[in-house]
CSV table of C-alpha atoms in Angstrom, one decimal:
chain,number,residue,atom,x,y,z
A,1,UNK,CA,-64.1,26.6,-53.6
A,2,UNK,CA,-63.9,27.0,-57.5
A,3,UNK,CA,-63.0,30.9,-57.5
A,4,UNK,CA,-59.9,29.1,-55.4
A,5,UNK,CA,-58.7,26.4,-58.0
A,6,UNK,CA,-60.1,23.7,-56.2
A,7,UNK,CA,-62.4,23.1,-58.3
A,8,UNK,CA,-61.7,19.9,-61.3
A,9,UNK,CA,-59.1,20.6,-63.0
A,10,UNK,CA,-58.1,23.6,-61.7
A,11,UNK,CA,-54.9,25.2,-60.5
A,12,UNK,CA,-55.6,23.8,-56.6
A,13,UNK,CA,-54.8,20.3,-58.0
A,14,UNK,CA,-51.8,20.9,-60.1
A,15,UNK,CA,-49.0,18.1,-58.8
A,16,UNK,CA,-45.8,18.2,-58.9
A,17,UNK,CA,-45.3,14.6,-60.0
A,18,UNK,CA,-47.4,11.3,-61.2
A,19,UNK,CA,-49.4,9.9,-58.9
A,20,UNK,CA,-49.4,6.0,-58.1
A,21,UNK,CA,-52.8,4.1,-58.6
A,22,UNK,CA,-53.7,4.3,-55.3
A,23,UNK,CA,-52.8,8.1,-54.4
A,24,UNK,CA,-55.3,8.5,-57.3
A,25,UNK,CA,-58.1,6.8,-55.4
A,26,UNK,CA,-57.2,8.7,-52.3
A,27,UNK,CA,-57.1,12.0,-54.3
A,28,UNK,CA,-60.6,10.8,-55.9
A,29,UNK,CA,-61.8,10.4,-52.4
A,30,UNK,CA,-60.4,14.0,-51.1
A,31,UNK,CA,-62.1,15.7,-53.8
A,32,UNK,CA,-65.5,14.2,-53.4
A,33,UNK,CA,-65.3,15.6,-49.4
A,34,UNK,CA,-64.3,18.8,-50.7
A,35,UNK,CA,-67.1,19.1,-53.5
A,36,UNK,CA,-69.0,18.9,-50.3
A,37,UNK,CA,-68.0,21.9,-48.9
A,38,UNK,CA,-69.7,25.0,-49.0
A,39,UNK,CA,-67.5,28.3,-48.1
A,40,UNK,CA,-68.8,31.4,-47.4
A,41,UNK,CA,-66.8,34.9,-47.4
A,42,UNK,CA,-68.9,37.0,-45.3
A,43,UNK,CA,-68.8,34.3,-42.1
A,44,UNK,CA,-65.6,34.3,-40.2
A,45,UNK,CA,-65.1,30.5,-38.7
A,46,UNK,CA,-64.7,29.5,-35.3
A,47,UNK,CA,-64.0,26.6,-33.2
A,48,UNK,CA,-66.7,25.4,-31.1
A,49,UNK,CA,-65.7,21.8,-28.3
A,50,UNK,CA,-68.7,20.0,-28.7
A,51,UNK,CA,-68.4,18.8,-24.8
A,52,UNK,CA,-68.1,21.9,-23.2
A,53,UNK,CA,-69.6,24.8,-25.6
A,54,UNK,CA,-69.5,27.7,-23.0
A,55,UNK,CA,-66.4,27.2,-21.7
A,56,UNK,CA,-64.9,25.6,-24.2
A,57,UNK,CA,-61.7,23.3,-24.9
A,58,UNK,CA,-59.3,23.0,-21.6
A,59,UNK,CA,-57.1,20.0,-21.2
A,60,UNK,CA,-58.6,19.1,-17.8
A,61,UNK,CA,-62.2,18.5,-19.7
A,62,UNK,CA,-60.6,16.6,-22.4
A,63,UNK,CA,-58.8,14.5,-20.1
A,64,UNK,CA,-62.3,13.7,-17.8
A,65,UNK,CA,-63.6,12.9,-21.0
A,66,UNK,CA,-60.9,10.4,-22.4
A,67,UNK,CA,-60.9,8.8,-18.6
A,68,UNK,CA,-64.5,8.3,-18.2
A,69,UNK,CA,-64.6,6.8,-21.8
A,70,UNK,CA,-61.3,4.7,-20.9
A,71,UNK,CA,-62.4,0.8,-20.8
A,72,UNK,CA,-58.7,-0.5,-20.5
A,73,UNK,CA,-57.5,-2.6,-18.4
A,74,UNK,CA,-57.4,-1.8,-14.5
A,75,UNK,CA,-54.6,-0.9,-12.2
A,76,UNK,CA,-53.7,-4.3,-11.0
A,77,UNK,CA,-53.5,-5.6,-14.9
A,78,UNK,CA,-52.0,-1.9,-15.7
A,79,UNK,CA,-49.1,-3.0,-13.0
A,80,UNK,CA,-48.8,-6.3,-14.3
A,81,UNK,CA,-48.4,-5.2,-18.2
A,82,UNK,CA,-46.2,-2.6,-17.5
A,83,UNK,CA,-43.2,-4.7,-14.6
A,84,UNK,CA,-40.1,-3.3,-14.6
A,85,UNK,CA,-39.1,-7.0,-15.8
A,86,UNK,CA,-41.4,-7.3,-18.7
A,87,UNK,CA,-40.4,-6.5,-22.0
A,88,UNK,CA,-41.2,-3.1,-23.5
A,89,UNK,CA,-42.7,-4.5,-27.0
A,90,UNK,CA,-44.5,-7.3,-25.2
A,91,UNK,CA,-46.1,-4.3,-22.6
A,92,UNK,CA,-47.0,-2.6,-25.5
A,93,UNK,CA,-48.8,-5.9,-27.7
A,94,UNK,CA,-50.4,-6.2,-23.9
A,95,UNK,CA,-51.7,-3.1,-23.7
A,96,UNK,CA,-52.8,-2.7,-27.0
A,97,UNK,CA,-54.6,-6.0,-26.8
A,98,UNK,CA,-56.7,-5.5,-24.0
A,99,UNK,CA,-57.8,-2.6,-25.4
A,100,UNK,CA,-58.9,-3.9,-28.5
A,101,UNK,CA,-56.2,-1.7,-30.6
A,102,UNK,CA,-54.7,-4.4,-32.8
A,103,UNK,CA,-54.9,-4.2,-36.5
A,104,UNK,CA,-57.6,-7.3,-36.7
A,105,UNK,CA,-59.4,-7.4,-40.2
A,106,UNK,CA,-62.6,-6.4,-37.9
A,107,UNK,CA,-61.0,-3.4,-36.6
A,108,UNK,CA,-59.4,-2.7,-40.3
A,109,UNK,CA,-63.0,-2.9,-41.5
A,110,UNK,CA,-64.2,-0.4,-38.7
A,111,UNK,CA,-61.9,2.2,-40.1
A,112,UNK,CA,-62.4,1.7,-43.9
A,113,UNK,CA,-59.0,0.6,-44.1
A,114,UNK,CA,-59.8,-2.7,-45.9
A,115,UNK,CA,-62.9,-4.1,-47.7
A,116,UNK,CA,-66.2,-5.6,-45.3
A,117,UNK,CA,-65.7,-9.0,-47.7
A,118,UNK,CA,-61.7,-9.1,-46.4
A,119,UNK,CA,-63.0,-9.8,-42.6
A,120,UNK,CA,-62.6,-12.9,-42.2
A,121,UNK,CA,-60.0,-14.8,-40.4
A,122,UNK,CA,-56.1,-15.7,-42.6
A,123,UNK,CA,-56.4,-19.1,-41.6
A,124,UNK,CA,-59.5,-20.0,-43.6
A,125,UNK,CA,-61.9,-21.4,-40.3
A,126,UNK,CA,-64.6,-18.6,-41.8
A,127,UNK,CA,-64.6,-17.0,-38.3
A,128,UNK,CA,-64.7,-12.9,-38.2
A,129,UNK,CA,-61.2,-12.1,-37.3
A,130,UNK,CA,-61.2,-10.5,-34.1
A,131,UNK,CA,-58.5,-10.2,-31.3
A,132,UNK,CA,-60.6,-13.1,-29.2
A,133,UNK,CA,-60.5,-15.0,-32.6
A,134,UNK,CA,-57.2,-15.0,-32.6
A,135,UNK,CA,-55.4,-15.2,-30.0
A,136,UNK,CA,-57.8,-17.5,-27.9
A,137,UNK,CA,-60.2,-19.2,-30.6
A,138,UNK,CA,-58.0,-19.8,-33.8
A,139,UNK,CA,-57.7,-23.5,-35.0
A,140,UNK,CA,-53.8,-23.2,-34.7
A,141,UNK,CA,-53.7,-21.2,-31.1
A,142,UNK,CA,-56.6,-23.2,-29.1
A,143,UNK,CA,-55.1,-26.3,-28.4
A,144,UNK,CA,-52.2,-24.5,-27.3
A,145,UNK,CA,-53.5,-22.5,-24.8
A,146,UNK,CA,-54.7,-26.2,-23.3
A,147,UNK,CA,-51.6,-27.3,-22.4
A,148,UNK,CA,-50.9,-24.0,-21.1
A,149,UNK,CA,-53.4,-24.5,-18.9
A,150,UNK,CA,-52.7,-27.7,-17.8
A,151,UNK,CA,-48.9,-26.4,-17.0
A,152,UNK,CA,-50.4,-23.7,-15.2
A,153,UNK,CA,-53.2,-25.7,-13.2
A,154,UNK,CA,-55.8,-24.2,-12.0
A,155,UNK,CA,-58.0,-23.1,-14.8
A,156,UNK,CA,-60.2,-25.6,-16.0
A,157,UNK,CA,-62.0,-23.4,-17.9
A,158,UNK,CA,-61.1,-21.7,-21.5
A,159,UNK,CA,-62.0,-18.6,-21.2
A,160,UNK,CA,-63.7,-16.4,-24.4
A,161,UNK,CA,-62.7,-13.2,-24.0
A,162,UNK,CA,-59.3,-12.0,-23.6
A,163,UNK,CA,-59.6,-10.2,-20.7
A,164,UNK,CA,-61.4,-12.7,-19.0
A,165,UNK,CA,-58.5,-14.8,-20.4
A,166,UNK,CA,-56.0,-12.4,-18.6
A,167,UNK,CA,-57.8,-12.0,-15.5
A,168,UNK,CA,-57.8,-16.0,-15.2
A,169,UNK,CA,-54.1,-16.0,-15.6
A,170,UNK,CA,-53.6,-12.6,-12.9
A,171,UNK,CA,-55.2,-15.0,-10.7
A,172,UNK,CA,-53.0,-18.4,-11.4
A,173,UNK,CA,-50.4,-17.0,-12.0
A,174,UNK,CA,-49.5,-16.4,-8.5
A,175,UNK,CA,-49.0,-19.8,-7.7
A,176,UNK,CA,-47.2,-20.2,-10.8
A,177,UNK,CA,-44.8,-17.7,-10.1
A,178,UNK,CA,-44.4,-19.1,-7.0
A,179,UNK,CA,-43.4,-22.2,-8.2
A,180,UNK,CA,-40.8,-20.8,-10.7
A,181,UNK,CA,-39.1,-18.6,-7.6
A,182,UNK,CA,-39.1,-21.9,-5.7
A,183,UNK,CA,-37.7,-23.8,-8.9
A,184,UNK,CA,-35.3,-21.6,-9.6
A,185,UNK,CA,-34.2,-21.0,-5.8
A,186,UNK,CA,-33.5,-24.9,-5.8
A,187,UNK,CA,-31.4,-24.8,-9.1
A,188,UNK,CA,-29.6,-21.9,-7.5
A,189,UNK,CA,-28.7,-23.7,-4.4
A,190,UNK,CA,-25.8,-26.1,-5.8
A,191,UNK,CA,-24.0,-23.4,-7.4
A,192,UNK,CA,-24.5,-21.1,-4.3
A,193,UNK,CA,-22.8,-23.5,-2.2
A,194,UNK,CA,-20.1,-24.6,-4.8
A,195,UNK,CA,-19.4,-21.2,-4.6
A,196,UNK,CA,-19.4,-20.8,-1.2
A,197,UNK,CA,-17.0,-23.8,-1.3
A,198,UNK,CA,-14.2,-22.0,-3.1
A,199,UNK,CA,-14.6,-18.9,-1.2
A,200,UNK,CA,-13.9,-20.9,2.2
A,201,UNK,CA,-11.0,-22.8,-0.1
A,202,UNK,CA,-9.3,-19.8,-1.2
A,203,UNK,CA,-9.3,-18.2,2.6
């Protein structure tokens, strides 16, 4: 590595302009990785796919792999997420939701993006910010999902996780669609027949 200019100071790490404070840190952090690094001439590298070593890397193995990892949600709720009538940004926030892929303080501490002190919840409660947290448990959002529940009817029961959560309203919420089609079918009906009306009127 030093015979290469990457060593400190040398010709590797010459920039072409000022770094900002916290490309500095990064920089810091790349260097310490790379002092780590011991390269040797008279080795030629290869790549080796940890999951299948004699056969190696095939985009069938890889995709067995990501499906028997996958712990998303299941085809009914994947159907449900992704209707032709729903949003696209509100299928996405769904789906990235019930797979725990929002940027939560806890998931921002997983990947070193912020600080293990900075995990706790914005709204003061002390709570770990989590996706349960908050969007089901948060001082501000629990009460609401009460009365949500009451409109709904059916679930007495708050649930803790989210995907409990959505699997309690997959399962009201055919009755409640129900009762909107029937709403709106009887909110229809006056126009359909004033309409019907001044067909007949102008025949």
């Amino acid at each position: 590595m030093c015979a290469l200019g990457w060593r400190e100071g040398g010709a590797g790490w010459q920039l072409r302009r000022q770094l900002w404070g916290w490309e500095e840190e990064m920089l810091e952090e790349c260097t310490s990785v790379l002092y780590d690094i011991v390269l040797q001439t008279n080795i030629s590298d290869s790549w080796t796919w940890r999951h299948d070593i004699v056969g190696g890397y095939s985009v069938r193995g890889a995709y067995s792999i990501h499906i028997a990892r996958d712990d998303g949600p299941t085809t009914g709720v994947s159907d449900l997420i992704w209707h032709k009538h729903v949003p696209f940004k509100v299928s996405v926030l769904a789906w990235r939701l019930l797979r725990n892929r929002l940027p939560t303080k806890d998931n921002l501490v997983a990947r070193n993006i912020i600080p293990f002190d900075a995990r706790f919840c914005v709204n003061g409660c002390g709570e770990l910010e989590t996706v349960n947290h908050v969007f089901l448990a948060s001082p501000g959002i629990s009460p609401l999902w009460g009365k949500v529940r009451s409109w709904l009817g059916g679930i007495p029961v708050a649930a803790e996780l989210v995907q409990d959560h959505f699997a309690h309203f997959m399962v009201s919420s055919g009755q409640s669609l129900k009762r909107l089609d029937s709403e709106k079918q009887e909110a229809s009906e006056p126009l359909k027949k004033s309409s019907d009306a001044k067909e007949r009127n102008m025949s």
